[in-house]
Coordinates of C-alpha atoms in Angstrom, one line a residue:
M66 CA 6.7 18.9 -8.9
A67 CA 7.2 21.4 -6.1
L68 CA 4.3 22.5 -4.0
D69 CA 3.0 25.8 -5.6
K70 CA 0.7 27.8 -3.3
N71 CA -0.5 30.0 -6.1
E72 CA -1.7 27.1 -8.3
L73 CA -3.2 25.4 -5.4
A74 CA -5.4 28.5 -4.8
E75 CA -6.1 29.5 -8.3
K76 CA -5.6 26.7 -10.9
P77 CA -8.8 24.8 -11.9
V78 CA -9.1 21.9 -9.5
G79 CA -9.6 19.3 -12.3
K80 CA -6.3 20.2 -13.9
L81 CA -4.6 20.4 -10.5
L82 CA -5.8 16.9 -9.6
L83 CA -4.5 15.5 -12.8
D84 CA -1.1 17.2 -12.4
Y85 CA -0.7 16.0 -8.8
A86 CA -2.3 12.6 -9.1
L87 CA -0.7 11.3 -12.2
P88 CA 2.9 10.9 -10.9
A89 CA 1.5 9.3 -7.7
I90 CA -0.7 6.9 -9.6
V91 CA 2.2 5.8 -11.8
A92 CA 4.4 5.2 -8.7
T93 CA 1.8 3.4 -6.6
T94 CA 0.7 1.2 -9.6
A95 CA 4.2 0.4 -10.5
S96 CA 4.9 -0.6 -6.9
S97 CA 2.0 -3.1 -7.0
L98 CA 3.5 -4.6 -10.1
Y99 CA 6.3 -6.1 -8.0
N100 CA 4.0 -8.7 -6.5
I101 CA 2.0 -9.3 -9.7
I102 CA 5.1 -9.9 -11.8
D103 CA 6.5 -12.3 -9.3
R104 CA 3.2 -14.2 -9.0
I105 CA 2.6 -14.5 -12.8
F106 CA 6.1 -15.7 -13.5
I107 CA 6.1 -18.1 -10.5
G108 CA 2.6 -19.4 -11.4
Q109 CA 3.6 -20.0 -15.0
G110 CA 7.1 -21.2 -14.4
V111 CA 6.9 -23.1 -11.2
G112 CA 3.3 -24.2 -10.6
A113 CA 0.0 -23.8 -8.8
L114 CA 1.3 -24.8 -5.4
A115 CA 4.0 -22.2 -5.8
I116 CA 1.3 -19.6 -6.1
S117 CA -0.2 -20.9 -2.8
G118 CA 3.3 -20.9 -1.2
L119 CA 3.7 -17.3 -2.2
A120 CA 0.3 -16.3 -0.8
L121 CA 1.4 -17.7 2.6
T122 CA 4.1 -15.1 2.7
F123 CA 1.6 -12.2 2.6
P124 CA 1.4 -11.7 6.4
I125 CA 5.2 -11.5 6.7
M126 CA 5.4 -9.2 3.7
N127 CA 2.7 -6.9 5.3
L128 CA 4.7 -6.7 8.5
M129 CA 7.8 -5.8 6.6
I130 CA 5.9 -3.0 4.9
A131 CA 4.4 -2.0 8.2
F132 CA 7.8 -1.3 9.8
S133 CA 9.0 0.4 6.6
T134 CA 5.9 2.6 6.6
L135 CA 6.2 3.4 10.3
V136 CA 9.5 5.2 9.6
G137 CA 9.1 6.2 5.9
A138 CA 5.6 7.8 6.2
G139 CA 6.5 9.6 9.4
A140 CA 9.8 10.9 8.2
G141 CA 8.3 12.0 4.9
A142 CA 5.6 14.0 6.6
M143 CA 8.1 15.5 9.1
V144 CA 10.5 16.5 6.3
S145 CA 7.7 18.3 4.5
I146 CA 6.6 20.1 7.7
R147 CA 10.1 21.2 8.5
M148 CA 10.7 22.5 5.0
G149 CA 7.5 24.5 5.2
Q150 CA 8.8 26.0 8.5
Q151 CA 12.1 26.9 6.8
R152 CA 13.9 24.5 9.3
K153 CA 16.3 22.9 6.9
E154 CA 18.7 21.5 9.5
D155 CA 15.8 19.8 11.3
A156 CA 14.6 18.3 8.0
I157 CA 18.1 17.0 7.4
R158 CA 18.3 15.5 10.9
T159 CA 14.9 13.8 10.3
L160 CA 16.4 12.3 7.1
G161 CA 19.4 11.0 8.9
N162 CA 17.5 9.6 11.9
A163 CA 15.0 7.9 9.5
T164 CA 17.9 6.3 7.6
L165 CA 19.4 4.8 10.8
L166 CA 16.0 3.7 12.1
I167 CA 15.1 1.9 8.9
F168 CA 18.5 0.1 9.0
C169 CA 18.1 -1.0 12.6
I170 CA 14.5 -2.0 12.4
G171 CA 14.9 -3.7 9.1
T172 CA 17.8 -5.7 10.4
T173 CA 16.0 -6.8 13.5
V174 CA 12.9 -7.8 11.7
S175 CA 15.0 -9.9 9.2
V176 CA 16.9 -11.7 11.9
L177 CA 13.9 -12.6 14.0
A178 CA 11.8 -13.6 10.9
L179 CA 14.6 -15.8 9.6
I180 CA 15.0 -17.6 13.0
F181 CA 11.3 -18.4 13.3
L182 CA 10.5 -18.6 9.6
D183 CA 9.2 -22.2 9.4
D184 CA 7.2 -21.7 12.6
L185 CA 5.6 -18.6 11.2
L186 CA 4.8 -20.2 7.9
R187 CA 3.2 -23.2 9.6
L188 CA 1.2 -20.8 11.7
F189 CA 0.0 -19.2 8.5
Q190 CA -1.3 -22.6 7.3
A191 CA 1.7 -23.8 5.2
S192 CA 1.3 -27.5 4.4
E193 CA 4.2 -29.9 3.6
A194 CA 3.5 -29.2 -0.1
T195 CA 3.6 -25.4 0.1
L196 CA 6.1 -24.9 2.9
P197 CA 9.2 -25.4 0.7
Y198 CA 8.1 -22.7 -1.8
A199 CA 7.3 -20.2 0.9
R200 CA 10.5 -20.8 2.7
D201 CA 12.7 -20.6 -0.4
F202 CA 11.1 -17.3 -1.4
M203 CA 11.1 -15.6 2.1
R204 CA 14.7 -16.5 2.9
I205 CA 16.0 -14.4 0.0
I206 CA 13.4 -11.6 0.5
L207 CA 14.3 -11.4 4.3
A208 CA 18.0 -11.4 3.5
G209 CA 17.4 -8.3 1.4
N210 CA 14.7 -6.8 3.7
V211 CA 17.0 -3.9 4.8
I212 CA 17.6 -3.0 1.2
G213 CA 13.9 -3.0 0.4
N214 CA 12.9 -1.0 3.5
M215 CA 15.6 1.5 2.9
F216 CA 14.6 2.0 -0.8
F217 CA 10.9 2.4 -0.2
G218 CA 11.3 4.5 3.0
L219 CA 13.9 6.9 1.6
N220 CA 12.1 7.1 -1.8
G221 CA 9.0 8.4 0.1
V222 CA 11.2 11.0 1.8
M223 CA 12.6 12.0 -1.6
R224 CA 9.0 12.5 -2.9
S225 CA 8.0 14.5 0.2
S226 CA 11.1 16.8 -0.1
G227 CA 9.9 18.1 -3.5
H228 CA 11.0 15.4 -6.0
P229 CA 7.8 13.4 -6.8
T230 CA 8.8 12.8 -10.4
K231 CA 12.3 11.5 -9.4
A232 CA 10.7 9.2 -6.9
M233 CA 8.3 7.9 -9.6
V234 CA 11.3 7.2 -11.9
S235 CA 13.0 5.2 -9.2
I236 CA 10.0 3.0 -8.8
L237 CA 9.7 2.5 -12.6
L238 CA 13.4 1.7 -12.7
T239 CA 13.1 -1.1 -10.1
V240 CA 10.0 -2.5 -11.8
G241 CA 11.7 -2.5 -15.2
V242 CA 14.7 -4.4 -13.7
N243 CA 12.4 -6.9 -12.1
I244 CA 10.5 -7.5 -15.3
I245 CA 13.8 -8.2 -17.1
L246 CA 15.5 -10.4 -14.5
A247 CA 12.5 -12.5 -13.2
P248 CA 11.9 -14.5 -16.4
I249 CA 15.7 -14.9 -16.9
F250 CA 16.2 -16.3 -13.4
I251 CA 13.0 -18.4 -13.3
F252 CA 13.0 -19.8 -16.8
G253 CA 16.5 -19.2 -18.2
F254 CA 18.5 -20.3 -15.2
G255 CA 15.8 -22.6 -13.8
W256 CA 16.0 -21.1 -10.3
G257 CA 12.2 -21.2 -9.8
I258 CA 10.8 -19.3 -6.9
K259 CA 14.2 -18.4 -5.6
G260 CA 14.9 -16.6 -8.9
A261 CA 11.8 -14.5 -8.5
A262 CA 12.9 -13.4 -5.0
L263 CA 16.5 -12.7 -6.2
A264 CA 15.2 -10.6 -9.1
T265 CA 13.2 -8.5 -6.6
V266 CA 16.1 -8.0 -4.3
I267 CA 18.5 -7.0 -7.1
A268 CA 15.9 -4.6 -8.5
Q269 CA 15.4 -2.9 -5.1
T270 CA 19.2 -2.7 -4.7
I271 CA 19.5 -0.8 -8.0
G272 CA 16.6 1.5 -6.9
L273 CA 18.3 2.1 -3.5
V274 CA 21.5 3.1 -5.3
W275 CA 19.5 5.7 -7.3
V276 CA 17.9 7.1 -4.1
L277 CA 21.1 7.2 -2.1
A278 CA 22.9 9.0 -5.0
H279 CA 20.2 11.7 -4.8
F280 CA 20.7 12.2 -1.0
I281 CA 24.5 12.0 -1.1
N282 CA 24.5 14.8 -3.7
K283 CA 24.7 18.2 -2.0
K284 CA 22.6 19.9 -4.7
P285 CA 19.1 18.8 -3.4
Y286 CA 17.8 21.1 -0.7
I287 CA 17.5 18.1 1.6
H288 CA 20.5 15.8 1.6
F289 CA 22.7 13.7 3.8
E290 CA 24.9 15.6 6.3
R291 CA 27.0 14.0 9.0
Y292 CA 25.3 15.9 11.8
G293 CA 21.9 14.5 10.7
F294 CA 22.9 10.9 11.7
K295 CA 22.9 11.7 15.4
L296 CA 19.8 10.0 16.9
S297 CA 17.4 12.4 18.5
A298 CA 14.6 11.2 20.9
S299 CA 12.3 14.0 19.9
I300 CA 12.7 13.4 16.2
I301 CA 12.2 9.7 16.6
K302 CA 9.1 10.4 18.7
N303 CA 7.6 12.6 15.9
I304 CA 8.4 10.1 13.2
F305 CA 6.7 7.3 15.1
A306 CA 3.7 9.5 16.1
I307 CA 2.9 10.3 12.4
G308 CA 3.8 6.9 11.1
F309 CA 1.8 4.9 13.7
S310 CA -1.5 5.1 11.9
P311 CA -0.4 3.6 8.6
F312 CA 1.7 1.1 10.6
I313 CA -1.3 -0.2 12.4
I314 CA -3.2 -0.4 9.1
H315 CA -0.5 -2.7 7.7
V316 CA -0.4 -4.8 10.9
L317 CA -4.1 -5.3 10.7
A318 CA -3.8 -6.2 7.1
S319 CA -1.3 -8.9 8.2
L320 CA -3.7 -10.2 10.8
V321 CA -6.5 -10.3 8.3
T322 CA -4.4 -12.3 5.9
V323 CA -3.5 -14.8 8.7
I324 CA -7.2 -15.3 9.5
M325 CA -8.0 -15.6 5.7
N326 CA -5.3 -18.3 5.4
W327 CA -6.8 -20.2 8.3
K328 CA -10.3 -20.1 6.9
L329 CA -9.2 -20.8 3.3
A330 CA -7.0 -23.8 4.4
F331 CA -9.8 -25.2 6.5
F332 CA -12.6 -24.9 3.9
G333 CA -10.6 -25.0 0.6
G334 CA -7.1 -26.3 1.1
D335 CA -3.8 -25.2 -0.5
L336 CA -5.3 -24.1 -3.8
A337 CA -7.9 -21.9 -2.1
I338 CA -4.9 -20.0 -0.6
G339 CA -3.4 -19.8 -4.0
A340 CA -6.7 -18.4 -5.4
F341 CA -6.6 -15.7 -2.7
G342 CA -3.1 -14.8 -3.9
I343 CA -4.4 -14.3 -7.4
I344 CA -7.5 -12.3 -6.3
N345 CA -5.4 -10.2 -3.9
S346 CA -3.0 -9.4 -6.8
F347 CA -5.7 -8.1 -9.0
V348 CA -7.6 -6.2 -6.3
S349 CA -4.3 -4.6 -5.1
L350 CA -3.6 -3.2 -8.5
I351 CA -6.9 -1.4 -8.7
V352 CA -6.6 -0.2 -5.1
M353 CA -3.1 1.2 -5.8
I354 CA -4.5 3.3 -8.7
V355 CA -7.1 4.8 -6.4
L356 CA -4.4 5.3 -3.7
G357 CA -2.3 7.3 -6.1
L358 CA -5.4 9.5 -6.9
T359 CA -5.9 10.2 -3.2
Q360 CA -2.3 11.1 -2.7
G361 CA -2.6 13.7 -5.5
M362 CA -5.8 14.9 -3.9
Q363 CA -4.4 15.6 -0.5
P364 CA -2.3 18.7 -1.0
I365 CA -5.1 20.4 -3.0
I366 CA -7.7 19.7 -0.4
G367 CA -5.4 20.5 2.5
Y368 CA -4.3 23.9 1.3
N369 CA -7.8 25.0 0.3
Y370 CA -9.3 23.8 3.5
G371 CA -6.7 25.8 5.4
A372 CA -7.6 28.8 3.3
K373 CA -11.3 28.2 3.9
R374 CA -12.0 27.8 0.2
M375 CA -14.6 25.2 0.7
D376 CA -15.9 25.5 -2.8
R377 CA -12.5 24.3 -4.1
V378 CA -12.3 21.6 -1.4
F379 CA -15.6 20.0 -2.3
A380 CA -15.1 20.5 -6.0
T381 CA -11.8 18.5 -5.7
L382 CA -13.5 15.9 -3.5
K383 CA -16.3 15.5 -6.0
I384 CA -14.0 14.9 -9.0
A385 CA -11.8 12.5 -6.9
I386 CA -14.9 10.5 -5.9
I387 CA -16.1 10.3 -9.5
A388 CA -12.6 9.2 -10.8
A389 CA -12.1 6.7 -8.0
T390 CA -15.6 5.2 -8.5
A391 CA -14.9 4.9 -12.2
C392 CA -11.7 3.1 -11.5
S393 CA -13.2 0.7 -8.9
L394 CA -16.2 0.1 -11.2
G395 CA -13.8 -0.9 -14.0
G396 CA -12.1 -3.3 -11.6
F397 CA -15.5 -4.7 -10.6
I398 CA -16.6 -5.2 -14.3
L399 CA -13.3 -7.1 -15.1
G400 CA -13.5 -9.2 -11.9
E401 CA -17.1 -10.2 -12.6
T402 CA -16.9 -10.7 -16.4
V403 CA -13.4 -12.1 -17.1
P404 CA -12.1 -13.7 -13.9
G405 CA -11.1 -16.8 -15.8
W406 CA -8.7 -14.7 -18.0
I407 CA -7.2 -13.1 -14.9
A408 CA -6.7 -16.4 -13.2
R409 CA -5.1 -18.1 -16.2
A410 CA -2.6 -15.3 -16.5
F411 CA -1.1 -16.7 -13.3
N412 CA -1.6 -20.4 -13.8
N413 CA -3.7 -22.8 -16.0
D414 CA -4.4 -25.4 -13.3
P415 CA -8.2 -26.1 -13.8
T416 CA -8.9 -26.5 -10.1
L417 CA -7.1 -23.3 -9.2
V418 CA -8.8 -21.4 -12.0
A419 CA -12.3 -22.6 -10.9
I420 CA -11.7 -21.7 -7.3
T421 CA -10.3 -18.3 -8.3
V422 CA -13.3 -17.5 -10.6
R423 CA -15.8 -18.3 -8.0
G424 CA -13.9 -16.5 -5.3
M425 CA -13.3 -13.4 -7.3
R426 CA -16.9 -13.0 -8.3
L427 CA -18.0 -13.2 -4.6
D428 CA -15.1 -11.2 -3.2
M429 CA -15.6 -8.4 -5.6
A430 CA -19.4 -8.3 -5.5
V431 CA -19.5 -4.7 -4.3
F432 CA -16.0 -3.7 -5.4
F433 CA -17.4 -0.6 -7.2
L434 CA -17.9 1.0 -3.7
I435 CA -14.2 0.8 -2.7
G436 CA -13.2 4.0 -4.5
F437 CA -15.6 6.1 -2.6
Q438 CA -14.6 4.7 0.7
M439 CA -10.8 5.3 0.1
V440 CA -11.3 8.8 -1.1
V441 CA -13.5 9.8 1.9
S442 CA -11.0 8.4 4.5
N443 CA -8.1 10.2 2.8
F444 CA -10.2 13.3 2.6
F445 CA -10.4 13.5 6.3
Q446 CA -6.7 12.9 6.6
A447 CA -6.0 15.8 4.2
I448 CA -8.0 18.2 6.3
G449 CA -6.2 17.2 9.5
R450 CA -9.0 15.1 11.1
A451 CA -6.6 12.2 11.9
K452 CA -8.9 10.4 14.3
T453 CA -11.8 10.3 11.8
A454 CA -9.4 9.3 9.0
A455 CA -8.0 6.5 11.1
F456 CA -11.4 5.3 12.1
L457 CA -12.6 5.1 8.5
S458 CA -9.3 3.4 7.3
L459 CA -9.5 0.8 10.0
S460 CA -13.3 0.2 9.9
R461 CA -13.2 -2.3 7.0
Q462 CA -10.5 -4.5 8.6
A463 CA -10.8 -4.2 12.3
I464 CA -14.5 -3.5 12.8
F465 CA -16.1 -5.4 10.0
L466 CA -13.8 -7.9 8.2
I467 CA -12.2 -9.7 11.1
P468 CA -15.5 -10.5 12.9
L469 CA -17.1 -11.4 9.6
L470 CA -14.3 -13.8 8.7
L471 CA -14.8 -15.5 12.1
I472 CA -18.6 -15.9 11.6
V473 CA -19.7 -16.0 8.0
P474 CA -17.7 -19.0 6.8
N475 CA -19.3 -21.1 9.5
F476 CA -22.6 -20.8 7.6
W477 CA -21.4 -20.8 3.9
G478 CA -18.0 -22.5 4.0
L479 CA -15.5 -21.3 1.4
D480 CA -18.1 -19.0 -0.2
G481 CA -18.5 -17.4 3.2
V482 CA -14.8 -16.4 3.3
W483 CA -15.1 -14.5 0.0
L484 CA -18.5 -13.0 1.0
A485 CA -17.1 -11.7 4.3
A486 CA -14.8 -9.4 2.2
A487 CA -17.7 -8.1 0.1
I488 CA -20.0 -7.5 3.2
S489 CA -17.2 -5.6 4.9
D490 CA -16.7 -3.4 1.8
A491 CA -20.4 -2.6 1.8
A492 CA -20.4 -1.8 5.5
A493 CA -17.3 0.4 5.2
F494 CA -18.9 2.3 2.3
A495 CA -22.1 2.9 4.4
T496 CA -20.0 4.1 7.3
S497 CA -17.9 6.5 5.2
A498 CA -21.0 7.9 3.5
L499 CA -22.7 8.6 6.8
V500 CA -19.6 10.3 8.3
L501 CA -19.2 12.4 5.1
W502 CA -22.9 13.4 5.1
I503 CA -22.7 14.5 8.7
F504 CA -19.5 16.5 8.0
V505 CA -20.9 18.2 4.9
G506 CA -24.0 19.2 6.9
K507 CA -21.9 20.8 9.6
V508 CA -19.8 22.7 7.0
K509 CA -22.9 24.0 5.2
K510 CA -24.2 25.3 8.4
E511 CA -20.9 26.9 9.5
Y512 CA -19.9 28.5 6.2
D513 CA -23.3 28.8 4.6
E514 CA -21.9 28.0 1.2
R515 CA -23.4 26.3 -1.8
I516 CA -21.7 22.9 -2.3

């Protein structure tokens, strides 16, 4: 849906939030299904150690996403800004520059990662038993990295240029293709983990064709033009400046995963890494639902904050917090009550299931707090307080989780690895609550409004 200023100012915020958040939730949730589908089919069709091998690839996958986000998020924001300024040609130049950047960066990352792939995987604690699985999967994924980066990056620009529903459909299309092809390649053709990777690349290729067809068409307001593909230092600088914050978040996520793998391998071995892969899959699904909610919240809060309609700002924030908390509470209940069912969806190995059950219950001990923390950090981003938003987004990983991972397992072993995540969640929640409380106090004093 296109951004409608009248409805942002007048329409009931509850209905607004539903209208804006639903397409985003569908898109973000569908995106997370890529990894879940691969891991379920690999776990059931290849084996428990294949799940562990796949988990070893998380740091590389996060870095690939980081570079894609660096360009995609920055370009999407710049295209929206230029459209709002009625600077169509600059928006088209941003699109062209982003396309070239994604191609160049994606190619460079692929080549370097392929050259040093075995060394990287061993650094991430691959054993002789799990290395072949991780290597077979990543060789194909890296070969198609440019395609994946181009698809996700340009799909984000398409969403930002006024086509959120079309961007959602492209995600659903790729997920659907992946669901169809993965079991055929893994089970039917007997290609194992290579088949899962190939299904993902083919699905992303079809999605990219859909997105490119949109931008090649001259009917959309923002589309490909020859003049747009001339690189501009100022445009590149703006793209990188906006995309740097989410880029760093993904880089830190990669670093956290590396440290997790080190600790898990030391205290629990290969199957503990596999358990982390299962837990991470489930957690990511819930987090993506909340992320979609926050994406729908941002334009409503941003517009009304600019219009000094603080009653609507805080009404939207309140509904978003309630909805996000309900979602994270649901994830917490499932993680604590039926972790065995979740684990066995991926693989039936009794040792892997036992480690996953124990790990999930400890890791998700305070998961019901996650929704609040995510909404608050995105709230500050929506009102233009980038430094506060970045601090809150990075606090869980950089400030709390990394130090806790280095300390807590020394006292409680494998349980300490899982507990470090729970403790960091609680600390990040407390930090977000304090920052929001201080902000609300200042706003009350400044605007003297009832909240």
